């Protein structure tokens, strides 16, 4: 599985919310940043994640056994869903003029509903808090990953980034 990053022109075409600089992003605190494109979760992705992490629990990789299990088929790892948050975010927003942006941590992580293989997921991002710190700007973004046709979210997480202007 290859995940290709969107080019600037692809982001503009896809309706990505573009912030011209870090100050413009800071001004968006308290607002919803947008909703991503849909992404279909495949068995290949699940298998590759299992290989990378060593988590080969049957509910993820044994399609035959999982078909008779509690979910009626294989499901994605919760941490696979979490790991797709940054990729999905690329179709929501981008900030120009950054020297760097790094993950600092995550709060309030939960997985209310499993993601069945073959399901489509997307996420909504909200900039909930922002503050200056010695090493840059700390931004808190709440992501809610939804599953097409399911009322409960797949993943809810408050991600904390440290951003530095160029």
Short mmCIF file of C-alpha atoms in Angstrom, two decimals, residues 30-161:
data_model
loop_
_atom_site.label_atom_id
_atom_site.label_comp_id
_atom_site.label_asym_id
_atom_site.label_seq_id
_atom_site.Cartn_x
_atom_site.Cartn_y
_atom_site.Cartn_z
CA UNK A 30 -12.48 27.43 18.15
CA UNK A 31 -13.59 26.65 14.61
CA UNK A 32 -14.15 23.50 12.61
CA UNK A 33 -11.38 23.21 10.03
CA UNK A 34 -13.32 20.90 7.75
CA UNK A 35 -13.98 17.29 6.80
CA UNK A 36 -11.66 15.00 4.87
CA UNK A 37 -12.23 12.95 1.77
CA UNK A 38 -13.49 9.37 2.25
CA UNK A 39 -10.90 6.59 2.51
CA UNK A 40 -11.70 2.88 2.14
CA UNK A 41 -9.90 0.67 4.67
CA UNK A 42 -8.61 -2.46 2.93
CA UNK A 43 -7.49 -5.86 4.14
CA UNK A 44 -4.10 -5.12 2.57
CA UNK A 45 -3.71 -2.05 4.81
CA UNK A 46 -4.72 -4.08 7.87
CA UNK A 47 -2.29 -6.88 6.99
CA UNK A 48 0.57 -4.44 6.42
CA UNK A 49 -0.16 -2.73 9.73
CA UNK A 50 -0.21 -6.14 11.44
CA UNK A 51 3.17 -6.98 9.90
CA UNK A 52 4.65 -3.62 10.91
CA UNK A 53 3.44 -3.80 14.52
CA UNK A 54 3.41 -7.54 15.18
CA UNK A 55 -0.28 -7.36 16.15
CA UNK A 56 -1.67 -10.29 14.18
CA UNK A 57 -4.75 -10.92 16.30
CA UNK A 58 -7.24 -13.05 14.34
CA UNK A 59 -9.96 -10.37 14.37
CA UNK A 60 -7.66 -8.34 12.11
CA UNK A 61 -5.99 -10.86 9.80
CA UNK A 62 -7.87 -14.19 9.75
CA UNK A 63 -10.78 -13.50 7.42
CA UNK A 64 -12.27 -16.97 7.72
CA UNK A 65 -12.23 -17.07 11.52
CA UNK A 66 -13.30 -13.43 11.80
CA UNK A 67 -16.34 -14.08 9.60
CA UNK A 68 -17.71 -16.28 12.41
CA UNK A 69 -16.51 -13.87 15.13
CA UNK A 70 -18.22 -11.04 16.98
CA UNK A 71 -17.81 -8.48 14.17
CA UNK A 72 -18.81 -10.68 11.22
CA UNK A 73 -15.48 -10.10 9.48
CA UNK A 74 -12.06 -8.60 9.98
CA UNK A 75 -11.69 -5.18 11.55
CA UNK A 76 -8.95 -2.57 11.40
CA UNK A 77 -6.68 -2.10 14.38
CA UNK A 78 -7.68 0.93 16.42
CA UNK A 79 -4.14 2.21 16.10
CA UNK A 80 -4.30 1.82 12.32
CA UNK A 81 -7.32 4.11 12.35
CA UNK A 82 -5.39 6.56 14.55
CA UNK A 83 -2.37 6.39 12.23
CA UNK A 84 -4.57 7.48 9.30
CA UNK A 85 -5.50 10.75 11.06
CA UNK A 86 -2.58 12.77 9.58
CA UNK A 87 -3.18 11.40 6.07
CA UNK A 88 -6.88 12.26 6.22
CA UNK A 89 -6.01 15.71 7.61
CA UNK A 90 -4.09 16.52 4.42
CA UNK A 91 -7.40 16.82 2.59
CA UNK A 92 -8.76 19.17 5.28
CA UNK A 93 -6.18 21.90 5.88
CA UNK A 94 -2.63 23.03 5.29
CA UNK A 95 -0.53 25.82 6.81
CA UNK A 96 1.92 27.70 4.60
CA UNK A 97 5.10 29.21 5.98
CA UNK A 98 5.96 26.55 8.54
CA UNK A 99 9.56 25.59 9.22
CA UNK A 100 8.23 22.41 10.83
CA UNK A 101 5.34 20.79 12.59
CA UNK A 102 5.74 17.81 14.92
CA UNK A 103 3.47 15.60 16.98
CA UNK A 104 3.71 16.40 20.68
CA UNK A 105 1.08 14.01 21.99
CA UNK A 106 -2.54 12.96 22.09
CA UNK A 107 -5.27 13.28 24.71
CA UNK A 108 -8.66 11.65 25.17
CA UNK A 109 -8.05 8.87 22.64
CA UNK A 110 -10.89 6.41 22.25
CA UNK A 111 -12.26 3.95 19.71
CA UNK A 112 -16.08 3.86 20.17
CA UNK A 113 -16.81 1.62 17.15
CA UNK A 114 -14.69 -0.88 15.20
CA UNK A 115 -13.91 -0.25 11.54
CA UNK A 116 -14.88 -3.25 9.43
CA UNK A 117 -12.52 -3.96 6.56
CA UNK A 118 -14.03 -2.48 3.40
CA UNK A 119 -15.62 0.43 5.29
CA UNK A 120 -15.16 4.03 4.25
CA UNK A 121 -13.89 6.47 6.86
CA UNK A 122 -13.38 10.22 6.96
CA UNK A 123 -12.61 12.73 9.68
CA UNK A 124 -13.63 16.15 10.87
CA UNK A 125 -11.02 18.43 12.44
CA UNK A 126 -11.60 21.26 14.93
CA UNK A 127 -8.89 23.61 16.20
CA UNK A 128 -9.74 23.62 19.91
CA UNK A 129 -6.82 25.48 21.50
CA UNK A 130 -3.62 27.24 20.59
CA UNK A 131 -0.84 28.71 22.71
CA UNK A 132 2.68 29.99 22.31
CA UNK A 133 5.49 28.07 23.98
CA UNK A 134 9.26 28.43 23.95
CA UNK A 135 9.75 25.94 21.14
CA UNK A 136 6.93 27.14 18.92
CA UNK A 137 3.15 27.19 18.89
CA UNK A 138 1.19 24.40 20.55
CA UNK A 139 -1.97 23.58 18.60
CA UNK A 140 -4.70 21.22 19.83
CA UNK A 141 -6.80 19.68 17.06
CA UNK A 142 -9.74 17.41 17.82
CA UNK A 143 -10.28 14.73 15.18
CA UNK A 144 -13.45 12.66 14.94
CA UNK A 145 -13.15 9.74 12.51
CA UNK A 146 -16.53 8.57 11.25
CA UNK A 147 -17.54 5.40 9.43
CA UNK A 148 -19.88 5.66 6.47
CA UNK A 149 -23.34 4.52 7.58
CA UNK A 150 -22.48 4.12 11.29
CA UNK A 151 -23.68 6.61 13.92
CA UNK A 152 -20.83 6.06 16.42
CA UNK A 153 -17.37 7.37 15.52
CA UNK A 154 -14.46 5.02 14.89
CA UNK A 155 -11.93 7.21 16.67
CA UNK A 156 -11.95 10.43 18.66
CA UNK A 157 -8.65 12.05 19.62
CA UNK A 158 -7.24 15.42 20.60
CA UNK A 159 -3.87 15.68 18.86
CA UNK A 160 -1.29 18.17 20.09
CA UNK A 161 1.18 19.59 17.58
#
